Amino acid sequence: AQSVTQPDIHITVSEGASLELRCNYSYGATPYLFWYVQSPGQGLQLLLKYFSGDTLVQGIKGFEAEFKRSQSSFNLRKPSVHWSDAAEYFCAVAGQGAQKLVFGQGTRLTINP
Amino acid sequence: SQTIHQWPATLVQPVGSPLSLECTVEGTSNPNLYWYRQAAGRGLQLLFYSVGIGQISSEVPQNLSASRPQDRQFILSSKKLLLSDSGFYLCAWIRGGLAGHHEQYFGPGTRLTVT
């Protein structure tokens, strides 16, 4: 079975600083990996996804993520955060043949002005 | 284009009362449908999913149930609410098939408070 761990429950960064949110997964084969963002009181929106090919994936809003098979990781990065990036971020994994996603517990991002 | 609706947006119900939350999807056919719950300060918990009319898979045993009476309609119900049922309920869909192949689209959610 697949599982996802987001080690950081809450991260605070200053506006303009770089950001990295960690995600580790457990799955025996090559997984499908996703990052979603949730603004307060809203549904989730897809930031980016990895299916195969280039391990560095570009997403919306200036985010990128890198798939590292050797580390079972799919960390999300942004070179310079904006106050509007404050939100909850979820990493998710789906195995080949799966009909559902498995989500991590989420990382809440706070931006200091 | 596809859209997903959830209602009501907010709901306050007393303990022991029944519950019915509705989710409908427009602009697609034969979607996979999902119900999630977020308790305060917690992550997403998958409650139920459905790959077709009348087909329901339950992920967590509890006093909730789900039904899919029509292709694009997914209903979450309870006969008697508990305080622990409070939370933010999200409906989601993907194009029919495998979850890894498709983006999952989420509805705006229903905030349920059980008093």
Coordinates of N, CA and C in Angstrom, one line a residue:
Chain A
A1 N 0.8 -1.2 0.0 CA 0.0 0.0 0.0 C 0.9 1.3 0.0
Q2 N 0.3 2.3 -0.6 CA 1.1 3.5 -0.6 C 0.9 4.3 0.6
S3 N 1.9 5.2 1.0 CA 1.7 6.1 2.1 C 2.6 7.3 1.8
V4 N 2.2 8.4 2.4 CA 2.9 9.7 2.2 C 3.2 10.3 3.6
T5 N 4.4 10.9 3.7 CA 4.7 11.6 5.0 C 5.2 13.0 4.6
Q6 N 4.5 13.9 5.3 CA 5.0 15.3 5.2 C 5.5 15.7 6.6
P7 N 6.8 15.7 6.8 CA 7.4 15.8 8.1 C 7.1 17.1 8.8
D8 N 6.9 18.2 8.1 CA 6.7 19.5 8.7 C 5.2 19.8 8.7
I9 N 4.7 20.0 9.9 CA 3.3 20.3 10.1 C 3.0 21.8 9.7
H10 N 4.0 22.7 10.2 CA 3.9 24.1 10.0 C 5.2 24.7 9.7
I11 N 5.3 25.5 8.7 CA 6.5 26.2 8.3 C 6.2 27.7 8.2
T12 N 7.1 28.5 8.7 CA 7.0 30.0 8.5 C 8.2 30.5 7.8
V13 N 8.0 31.3 6.8 CA 9.1 31.9 6.0 C 8.7 33.3 5.8
S14 N 9.8 34.1 5.5 CA 9.6 35.5 5.2 C 9.3 35.7 3.8
E15 N 8.5 36.8 3.5 CA 8.1 37.0 2.1 C 9.4 37.3 1.3
G16 N 9.5 36.7 0.1 CA 10.7 36.9 -0.7 C 11.8 35.8 -0.5
A17 N 11.6 35.0 0.6 CA 12.6 33.9 0.9 C 12.2 32.7 0.1
S18 N 13.2 31.8 0.0 CA 12.9 30.6 -0.7 C 12.2 29.6 0.1
L19 N 11.6 28.6 -0.5 CA 10.7 27.6 0.2 C 11.0 26.2 -0.3
E20 N 11.0 25.3 0.7 CA 11.1 23.9 0.3 C 10.2 23.1 1.3
L21 N 9.2 22.5 0.8 CA 8.3 21.6 1.6 C 8.6 20.2 1.2
R22 N 8.7 19.4 2.3 CA 9.2 18.0 2.1 C 8.0 17.0 2.0
C23 N 8.3 16.0 1.2 CA 7.3 14.9 1.0 C 8.1 13.6 0.8
N24 N 7.8 12.6 1.5 CA 8.4 11.3 1.3 C 7.2 10.3 1.1
Y25 N 7.4 9.4 0.2 CA 6.4 8.4 -0.1 C 6.9 7.0 0.1
S26 N 6.0 6.1 0.2 CA 6.3 4.7 0.3 C 5.5 4.0 -0.8
Y27 N 6.2 3.4 -1.7 CA 5.6 2.6 -2.8 C 6.7 1.8 -3.5
G28 N 6.4 0.6 -3.8 CA 7.4 -0.3 -4.4 C 7.8 0.0 -5.8
A29 N 6.9 0.6 -6.6 CA 7.2 0.9 -8.0 C 7.2 2.4 -8.2
T30 N 7.3 2.8 -9.4 CA 7.3 4.3 -9.7 C 5.9 4.8 -9.5
P31 N 5.7 5.7 -8.6 CA 4.4 6.2 -8.2 C 4.0 7.4 -9.1
Y32 N 2.7 7.8 -9.0 CA 2.3 9.0 -9.6 C 2.2 10.0 -8.4
L33 N 2.8 11.2 -8.5 CA 2.9 12.1 -7.4 C 2.3 13.4 -7.7
F34 N 1.7 14.0 -6.7 CA 1.0 15.3 -6.8 C 1.3 16.2 -5.7
W35 N 1.2 17.5 -5.9 CA 1.1 18.5 -4.9 C -0.1 19.4 -5.1
Y36 N -0.9 19.5 -4.0 CA -2.1 20.3 -4.0 C -2.0 21.4 -3.0
V37 N -2.7 22.5 -3.3 CA -2.7 23.6 -2.3 C -4.2 24.0 -1.9
Q38 N -4.3 24.3 -0.7 CA -5.7 24.6 -0.2 C -5.6 26.0 0.6
S39 N -6.3 26.9 0.1 CA -6.5 28.2 0.8 C -7.6 28.0 1.9
P40 N -7.5 28.8 2.9 CA -8.5 28.6 4.0 C -9.9 28.6 3.6
G41 N -10.6 27.5 4.0 CA -12.1 27.4 3.7 C -12.4 27.1 2.3
Q42 N -11.4 26.6 1.5 CA -11.6 26.3 0.1 C -11.3 24.9 -0.2
G43 N -11.6 24.5 -1.4 CA -11.2 23.1 -1.9 C -9.8 23.1 -2.2
L44 N -9.3 22.0 -2.7 CA -7.9 21.9 -3.1 C -7.7 22.2 -4.6
Q45 N -6.5 22.7 -4.9 CA -6.1 23.0 -6.3 C -4.8 22.3 -6.6
L46 N -4.7 21.7 -7.8 CA -3.5 21.0 -8.2 C -2.4 22.0 -8.5
L47 N -1.2 21.9 -8.0 CA -0.1 22.7 -8.3 C 0.8 22.0 -9.4
L48 N 1.0 20.8 -9.2 CA 1.8 20.0 -10.2 C 1.7 18.6 -10.0
K49 N 2.2 17.8 -11.0 CA 2.1 16.3 -10.9 C 3.3 15.7 -11.6
Y50 N 3.7 14.5 -11.2 CA 4.7 13.8 -11.8 C 4.2 12.4 -12.2
F51 N 4.3 12.1 -13.5 CA 3.9 10.8 -14.0 C 5.1 10.0 -14.4
S52 N 6.0 10.6 -15.2 CA 7.2 9.9 -15.7 C 8.0 11.0 -16.4
G53 N 9.2 10.5 -16.8 CA 10.1 11.5 -17.6 C 10.9 12.4 -16.7
D54 N 11.0 13.6 -17.1 CA 11.9 14.6 -16.4 C 11.5 14.6 -15.0
T55 N 12.5 14.5 -14.1 CA 12.2 14.4 -12.6 C 12.0 15.8 -12.0
L56 N 12.3 16.8 -12.7 CA 12.0 18.2 -12.3 C 10.7 18.6 -13.0
V57 N 9.7 18.9 -12.2 CA 8.4 19.2 -12.7 C 8.0 20.7 -12.4
Q58 N 7.6 21.4 -13.4 CA 7.2 22.8 -13.2 C 5.6 22.8 -13.0
G59 N 5.2 23.7 -12.1 CA 3.8 23.8 -11.9 C 3.3 25.2 -12.0
I60 N 2.1 25.4 -11.5 CA 1.5 26.8 -11.5 C 2.1 27.6 -10.4
K61 N 1.9 28.9 -10.5 CA 2.3 29.9 -9.4 C 3.8 29.9 -9.1
G62 N 4.6 29.4 -10.0 CA 6.0 29.5 -9.8 C 6.6 28.3 -9.0
F63 N 5.8 27.3 -8.7 CA 6.3 26.2 -8.0 C 6.9 25.1 -8.9
E64 N 7.9 24.4 -8.3 CA 8.4 23.2 -8.9 C 8.7 22.1 -7.9
A65 N 8.8 20.9 -8.4 CA 9.1 19.8 -7.5 C 10.0 18.8 -8.2
E66 N 10.8 18.2 -7.4 CA 11.8 17.2 -7.9 C 11.5 15.8 -7.4
F67 N 11.4 14.9 -8.3 CA 11.2 13.5 -7.9 C 12.6 12.8 -7.7
K68 N 12.9 12.3 -6.6 CA 14.1 11.6 -6.3 C 13.8 10.2 -5.9
R69 N 14.0 9.3 -6.8 CA 13.7 7.9 -6.5 C 14.5 7.3 -5.4
S70 N 15.8 7.7 -5.4 CA 16.7 7.1 -4.4 C 16.3 7.5 -3.0
Q71 N 15.7 8.7 -2.8 CA 15.3 9.2 -1.5 C 13.8 9.0 -1.3
S72 N 13.1 8.5 -2.2 CA 11.6 8.4 -2.1 C 11.0 9.7 -1.7
S73 N 11.5 10.8 -2.4 CA 11.0 12.1 -2.1 C 10.4 12.8 -3.3
F74 N 9.6 13.8 -3.0 CA 9.0 14.7 -4.0 C 8.8 16.0 -3.4
N75 N 9.9 16.8 -3.2 CA 9.9 18.0 -2.4 C 9.4 19.2 -3.3
L76 N 8.6 20.0 -2.7 CA 8.1 21.2 -3.5 C 9.0 22.4 -3.2
R77 N 9.3 23.2 -4.2 CA 10.1 24.4 -4.0 C 9.6 25.6 -4.7
K78 N 10.0 26.7 -4.2 CA 9.7 28.0 -4.8 C 10.8 29.0 -4.4
P79 N 11.4 29.6 -5.4 CA 12.6 30.5 -5.1 C 12.3 31.7 -4.3
S80 N 11.1 32.2 -4.4 CA 10.7 33.5 -3.7 C 9.2 33.5 -3.4
V81 N 8.9 33.4 -2.2 CA 7.5 33.3 -1.8 C 6.8 34.6 -1.7
H82 N 5.5 34.6 -2.0 CA 4.7 35.8 -1.9 C 3.7 35.6 -0.8
W83 N 3.2 36.7 -0.2 CA 2.2 36.6 0.9 C 1.0 35.7 0.5
S84 N 0.7 35.7 -0.8 CA -0.5 35.0 -1.3 C -0.2 33.5 -1.3
D85 N 1.0 33.1 -1.0 CA 1.3 31.6 -1.0 C 0.9 31.0 0.4
A86 N 0.6 31.8 1.3 CA 0.1 31.3 2.6 C -1.1 30.4 2.4
A87 N -0.9 29.1 2.8 CA -2.0 28.1 2.6 C -1.6 26.8 3.2
E88 N -2.4 25.8 3.0 CA -2.0 24.4 3.4 C -1.6 23.7 2.1
Y89 N -0.5 22.9 2.2 CA 0.0 22.2 1.0 C -0.1 20.7 1.3
F90 N -0.6 20.0 0.3 CA -0.7 18.5 0.5 C 0.0 17.8 -0.6
C91 N 0.8 16.8 -0.2 CA 1.4 15.9 -1.2 C 0.6 14.6 -1.3
A92 N 0.5 14.1 -2.5 CA -0.4 12.9 -2.6 C 0.3 11.9 -3.6
V93 N 0.0 10.6 -3.4 CA 0.6 9.6 -4.2 C -0.5 8.6 -4.7
A94 N -0.3 8.1 -5.9 CA -1.2 7.0 -6.4 C -0.3 6.0 -7.0
G95 N -0.6 4.7 -6.6 CA 0.1 3.6 -7.2 C -0.4 3.3 -8.6
Q96 N 0.3 2.6 -9.4 CA -0.1 2.1 -10.7 C -1.4 1.2 -10.5
G97 N -2.4 1.6 -11.2 CA -3.6 0.8 -11.0 C -4.5 1.2 -9.9
A98 N -4.1 2.2 -9.1 CA -5.0 2.7 -8.0 C -6.1 3.5 -8.5
Q99 N -7.2 3.4 -7.7 CA -8.4 4.3 -8.0 C -8.5 5.4 -7.0
K100 N -7.6 5.6 -6.1 CA -7.7 6.7 -5.2 C -6.3 7.2 -4.9
L101 N -6.3 8.5 -4.5 CA -5.0 9.1 -4.0 C -4.8 8.9 -2.5
V102 N -3.6 8.8 -2.1 CA -3.3 8.8 -0.7 C -2.6 10.2 -0.4
F103 N -3.2 10.9 0.5 CA -2.7 12.2 0.9 C -1.8 12.2 2.1
G104 N -0.8 13.1 2.2 CA -0.1 13.4 3.4 C -1.0 14.2 4.3
Q105 N -0.4 14.5 5.5 CA -1.2 15.2 6.5 C -1.2 16.7 6.3
G106 N -0.4 17.2 5.3 CA -0.4 18.6 5.0 C 0.7 19.4 5.8
T107 N 1.1 20.4 5.1 CA 2.0 21.4 5.7 C 1.4 22.8 5.6
R108 N 1.2 23.4 6.8 CA 0.6 24.8 6.8 C 1.8 25.8 6.6
L109 N 1.7 26.6 5.6 CA 2.7 27.6 5.3 C 2.2 29.0 5.8
T110 N 3.0 29.7 6.6 CA 2.7 31.0 7.0 C 3.8 31.9 6.5
I111 N 3.4 33.1 6.0 CA 4.4 34.0 5.4 C 4.5 35.2 6.3
N112 N 5.7 35.6 6.7 CA 5.9 36.8 7.5 C 6.2 37.9 6.5
P113 N 5.6 39.1 6.8 CA 5.8 40.2 5.9 C 7.3 40.8 6.0
Chain B
S1 N -17.1 23.1 -20.0 CA -16.1 22.8 -18.9 C -16.8 22.1 -17.8
Q2 N -15.9 21.4 -17.0 CA -16.5 20.7 -15.9 C -16.6 21.5 -14.6
T3 N -17.6 21.3 -13.9 CA -17.7 22.0 -12.6 C -18.3 21.0 -11.5
I4 N -18.0 21.3 -10.3 CA -18.4 20.5 -9.2 C -19.1 21.3 -8.2
H5 N -20.2 20.9 -7.7 CA -21.0 21.7 -6.7 C -21.2 20.9 -5.5
Q6 N -21.2 21.6 -4.4 CA -21.5 21.0 -3.1 C -22.5 21.9 -2.4
W7 N -23.5 21.2 -1.7 CA -24.3 22.0 -0.8 C -24.9 21.1 0.3
P8 N -25.1 21.8 1.4 CA -25.0 23.3 1.6 C -23.5 23.6 1.8
A9 N -23.2 24.9 1.8 CA -21.9 25.4 2.1 C -21.5 25.3 3.6
T10 N -22.5 25.6 4.4 CA -22.3 25.5 5.8 C -23.6 24.8 6.5
L11 N -23.3 24.1 7.6 CA -24.5 23.4 8.2 C -24.2 23.3 9.7
V12 N -25.2 23.6 10.5 CA -25.1 23.4 11.9 C -26.2 22.5 12.3
Q13 N -25.8 21.4 12.9 CA -26.8 20.3 13.2 C -26.6 19.9 14.7
P14 N -27.7 19.5 15.4 CA -27.6 19.0 16.7 C -27.1 17.5 16.7
V15 N -26.5 17.1 17.8 CA -26.2 15.7 17.9 C -27.4 14.8 17.8
G16 N -27.3 13.7 17.1 CA -28.4 12.8 16.9 C -29.3 13.1 15.7
S17 N -29.1 14.2 15.1 CA -29.9 14.5 13.9 C -29.4 13.9 12.6
P18 N -30.2 13.8 11.6 CA -29.7 13.2 10.4 C -28.9 14.1 9.5
L19 N -28.2 13.6 8.5 CA -27.3 14.4 7.7 C -27.5 14.0 6.2
S20 N -27.5 15.0 5.3 CA -27.4 14.7 3.9 C -26.6 15.8 3.2
L21 N -25.5 15.4 2.7 CA -24.7 16.4 1.9 C -24.7 15.9 0.5
E22 N -24.8 16.8 -0.4 CA -24.9 16.5 -1.8 C -23.7 17.1 -2.7
C23 N -23.3 16.3 -3.6 CA -22.2 16.7 -4.5 C -22.7 16.3 -5.9
T24 N -22.6 17.3 -6.9 CA -22.9 17.0 -8.2 C -21.8 17.5 -9.1
V25 N -21.5 16.8 -10.2 CA -20.5 17.2 -11.2 C -21.2 17.4 -12.5
E26 N -20.8 18.5 -13.2 CA -21.3 18.8 -14.5 C -20.2 18.7 -15.5
G27 N -20.6 18.4 -16.8 CA -19.6 18.5 -17.9 C -18.8 17.3 -18.1
T28 N -19.1 16.2 -17.4 CA -18.3 14.9 -17.6 C -19.3 13.8 -17.4
S29 N -18.8 12.6 -17.8 CA -19.6 11.4 -17.6 C -18.8 10.3 -17.0
N30 N -19.4 9.5 -16.2 CA -18.8 8.3 -15.5 C -17.5 8.7 -14.8
P31 N -17.6 9.8 -13.9 CA -16.4 10.1 -13.2 C -16.2 9.2 -12.0
N32 N -15.0 9.1 -11.4 CA -14.8 8.6 -10.1 C -15.1 9.7 -9.1
L33 N -15.9 9.4 -8.1 CA -16.2 10.4 -7.1 C -15.7 10.0 -5.7
Y34 N -15.4 11.1 -4.9 CA -14.7 10.9 -3.6 C -15.3 11.8 -2.6
W35 N -15.5 11.3 -1.3 CA -15.8 12.1 -0.2 C -14.6 12.1 0.8
Y36 N -14.2 13.3 1.2 CA -13.1 13.5 2.2 C -13.6 14.3 3.3
R37 N -13.0 14.1 4.5 CA -13.2 14.9 5.6 C -11.9 15.5 6.2
Q38 N -12.0 16.8 6.6 CA -10.9 17.4 7.3 C -11.4 17.8 8.6
A39 N -10.9 17.2 9.7 CA -11.2 17.7 11.0 C -10.2 18.9 11.3
A40 N -10.6 19.7 12.3 CA -9.8 20.9 12.6 C -8.3 20.5 12.8
G41 N -7.4 21.1 12.0 CA -6.0 20.9 12.2 C -5.5 19.5 11.7
R42 N -6.4 18.8 11.0 CA -6.0 17.5 10.5 C -5.9 17.5 9.0
G43 N -5.3 16.4 8.5 CA -5.2 16.3 7.1 C -6.5 15.8 6.4
L44 N -6.4 15.4 5.2 CA -7.5 14.8 4.5 C -7.7 13.3 4.8
Q45 N -9.0 13.0 5.1 CA -9.3 11.6 5.4 C -10.3 11.2 4.3
L46 N -9.9 10.2 3.5 CA -10.8 9.6 2.5 C -11.9 8.8 3.2
L47 N -13.2 9.2 3.0 CA -14.3 8.4 3.6 C -14.9 7.4 2.7
F48 N -15.2 7.8 1.5 CA -15.8 6.9 0.5 C -15.4 7.3 -0.9
Y49 N -15.4 6.3 -1.8 CA -15.2 6.6 -3.2 C -16.1 5.7 -4.0
S50 N -16.4 6.2 -5.3 CA -17.3 5.4 -6.1 C -16.8 5.5 -7.6
V51 N -16.8 4.3 -8.2 CA -16.3 4.3 -9.6 C -17.5 4.1 -10.6
G52 N -18.7 4.1 -10.0 CA -19.9 4.0 -10.9 C -21.2 4.0 -10.1
I53 N -22.3 4.1 -10.7 CA -23.6 4.2 -10.1 C -23.8 3.0 -9.2
G54 N -24.2 3.2 -7.9 CA -24.4 2.2 -7.0 C -23.2 1.5 -6.4
Q55 N -22.0 1.9 -6.9 CA -20.8 1.2 -6.4 C -20.1 2.2 -5.4
I56 N -20.0 1.7 -4.2 CA -19.5 2.5 -3.1 C -18.4 1.7 -2.4
S57 N -17.2 2.3 -2.2 CA -16.2 1.7 -1.4 C -16.0 2.6 -0.1
S58 N -16.0 1.9 1.0 CA -15.9 2.6 2.3 C -14.5 2.5 2.8
E59 N -13.9 3.6 3.2 CA -12.5 3.6 3.7 C -12.4 3.5 5.2
V60 N -13.3 4.1 5.8 CA -13.2 4.2 7.3 C -14.6 3.8 7.9
P61 N -14.6 2.7 8.7 CA -15.9 2.4 9.4 C -16.4 3.5 10.3
Q62 N -17.6 3.9 10.2 CA -18.1 5.0 11.1 C -19.6 5.1 10.8
N63 N -20.2 6.1 11.4 CA -21.7 6.2 11.3 C -22.1 7.0 10.0
L64 N -21.3 7.1 9.1 CA -21.6 7.8 7.8 C -21.8 6.7 6.7
S65 N -22.6 7.1 5.7 CA -22.8 6.3 4.5 C -22.8 7.1 3.3
A66 N -22.6 6.5 2.2 CA -22.6 7.3 0.9 C -23.4 6.5 -0.1
S67 N -24.0 7.3 -1.1 CA -24.8 6.7 -2.1 C -24.5 7.4 -3.4
R68 N -24.7 6.7 -4.5 CA -24.5 7.4 -5.8 C -25.7 7.0 -6.7
P69 N -26.8 7.7 -6.5 CA -28.0 7.3 -7.2 C -28.0 7.7 -8.7
Q70 N -27.1 8.6 -9.1 CA -27.0 9.0 -10.5 C -25.5 9.1 -10.9
D71 N -25.2 9.1 -12.1 CA -23.8 9.1 -12.6 C -23.0 10.2 -12.0
R72 N -23.6 11.4 -11.9 CA -22.8 12.5 -11.5 C -23.3 13.1 -10.1
Q73 N -23.9 12.3 -9.3 CA -24.4 12.7 -8.0 C -23.9 11.8 -6.9
F74 N -23.3 12.4 -5.9 CA -22.7 11.6 -4.8 C -23.3 12.2 -3.5
I75 N -23.8 11.4 -2.6 CA -24.5 11.9 -1.4 C -23.8 11.2 -0.2
L76 N -23.6 12.0 0.8 CA -23.0 11.6 2.1 C -24.1 11.7 3.1
S77 N -24.4 10.7 3.9 CA -25.5 10.7 4.8 C -25.1 10.1 6.2
S78 N -25.9 10.5 7.1 CA -25.8 9.9 8.5 C -27.2 9.8 9.1
K79 N -27.5 8.8 9.8 CA -28.8 8.7 10.5 C -28.8 9.5 11.8
K80 N -27.7 9.5 12.5 CA -27.5 10.2 13.7 C -26.1 10.8 13.9
L81 N -26.0 12.1 13.8 CA -24.7 12.7 13.9 C -24.1 12.6 15.3
L82 N -22.8 12.5 15.3 CA -22.0 12.6 16.5 C -21.2 13.9 16.5
L83 N -20.8 14.3 17.7 CA -19.9 15.5 17.8 C -18.7 15.4 16.9
S84 N -18.1 14.2 16.9 CA -16.9 13.9 16.1 C -17.1 14.0 14.6
D85 N -18.3 14.1 14.2 CA -18.6 14.3 12.7 C -18.4 15.7 12.3
S86 N -18.1 16.6 13.2 CA -17.9 18.0 12.8 C -16.6 18.0 11.9
G87 N -16.6 18.9 10.9 CA -15.4 19.0 10.1 C -15.8 19.7 8.7
F88 N -14.8 19.7 7.9 CA -14.9 20.2 6.5 C -15.0 19.1 5.6
Y89 N -16.1 19.0 4.8 CA -16.3 17.8 3.9 C -16.1 18.3 2.5
L90 N -15.2 17.5 1.8 CA -14.9 17.8 0.5 C -15.3 16.7 -0.5
C91 N -15.9 17.1 -1.6 CA -16.2 16.1 -2.6 C -15.2 16.3 -3.8
A92 N -14.8 15.3 -4.4 CA -13.8 15.4 -5.5 C -14.2 14.4 -6.6
W93 N -13.7 14.7 -7.8 CA -13.9 13.8 -8.9 C -12.6 13.7 -9.8
I94 N -12.5 12.6 -10.5 CA -11.6 12.4 -11.6 C -12.3 11.8 -12.7
R95 N -11.7 11.9 -13.9 CA -12.2 11.2 -15.1 C -12.1 9.7 -14.7
G96 N -13.1 9.0 -15.2 CA -13.1 7.6 -14.9 C -11.8 6.9 -15.3
G97 N -11.4 6.0 -14.4 CA -10.2 5.3 -14.7 C -9.3 5.3 -13.4
L98 N -8.0 5.4 -13.6 CA -7.1 5.2 -12.5 C -6.7 6.6 -11.9
A99 N -6.6 6.6 -10.6 CA -6.4 7.9 -9.9 C -5.1 8.5 -10.3
G100 N -4.1 7.7 -10.6 CA -2.8 8.3 -10.9 C -2.7 9.0 -12.2
H101 N -3.6 8.7 -13.1 CA -3.5 9.2 -14.5 C -4.2 10.6 -14.6
H102 N -5.0 11.0 -13.6 CA -5.8 12.2 -13.8 C -5.7 13.1 -12.6
E103 N -5.9 14.4 -12.9 CA -6.0 15.4 -11.8 C -7.3 15.2 -11.1
Q104 N -7.3 15.3 -9.8 CA -8.5 15.2 -9.0 C -9.0 16.7 -8.7
Y105 N -10.2 16.9 -9.1 CA -10.9 18.2 -8.9 C -11.7 18.2 -7.7
F106 N -11.6 19.3 -6.9 CA -12.3 19.3 -5.6 C -13.4 20.4 -5.7
G107 N -14.5 20.1 -4.9 CA -15.5 21.0 -4.7 C -15.2 22.1 -3.7
P108 N -16.0 23.0 -3.4 CA -15.8 24.1 -2.5 C -15.9 23.7 -1.0
G109 N -16.5 22.5 -0.8 CA -16.6 22.0 0.6 C -17.8 22.4 1.3
T110 N -18.2 21.6 2.4 CA -19.2 21.9 3.3 C -18.7 21.9 4.7
R111 N -18.9 23.0 5.4 CA -18.5 23.1 6.8 C -19.6 22.6 7.7
L112 N -19.4 21.5 8.4 CA -20.4 20.9 9.3 C -20.0 21.1 10.7
T113 N -20.9 21.7 11.5 CA -20.7 21.8 12.9 C -21.8 21.1 13.6
V114 N -21.4 20.1 14.4 CA -22.4 19.4 15.2 C -22.4 19.9 16.6
T115 N -23.5 20.3 17.1 CA -23.6 20.9 18.4 C -24.3 20.1 19.5

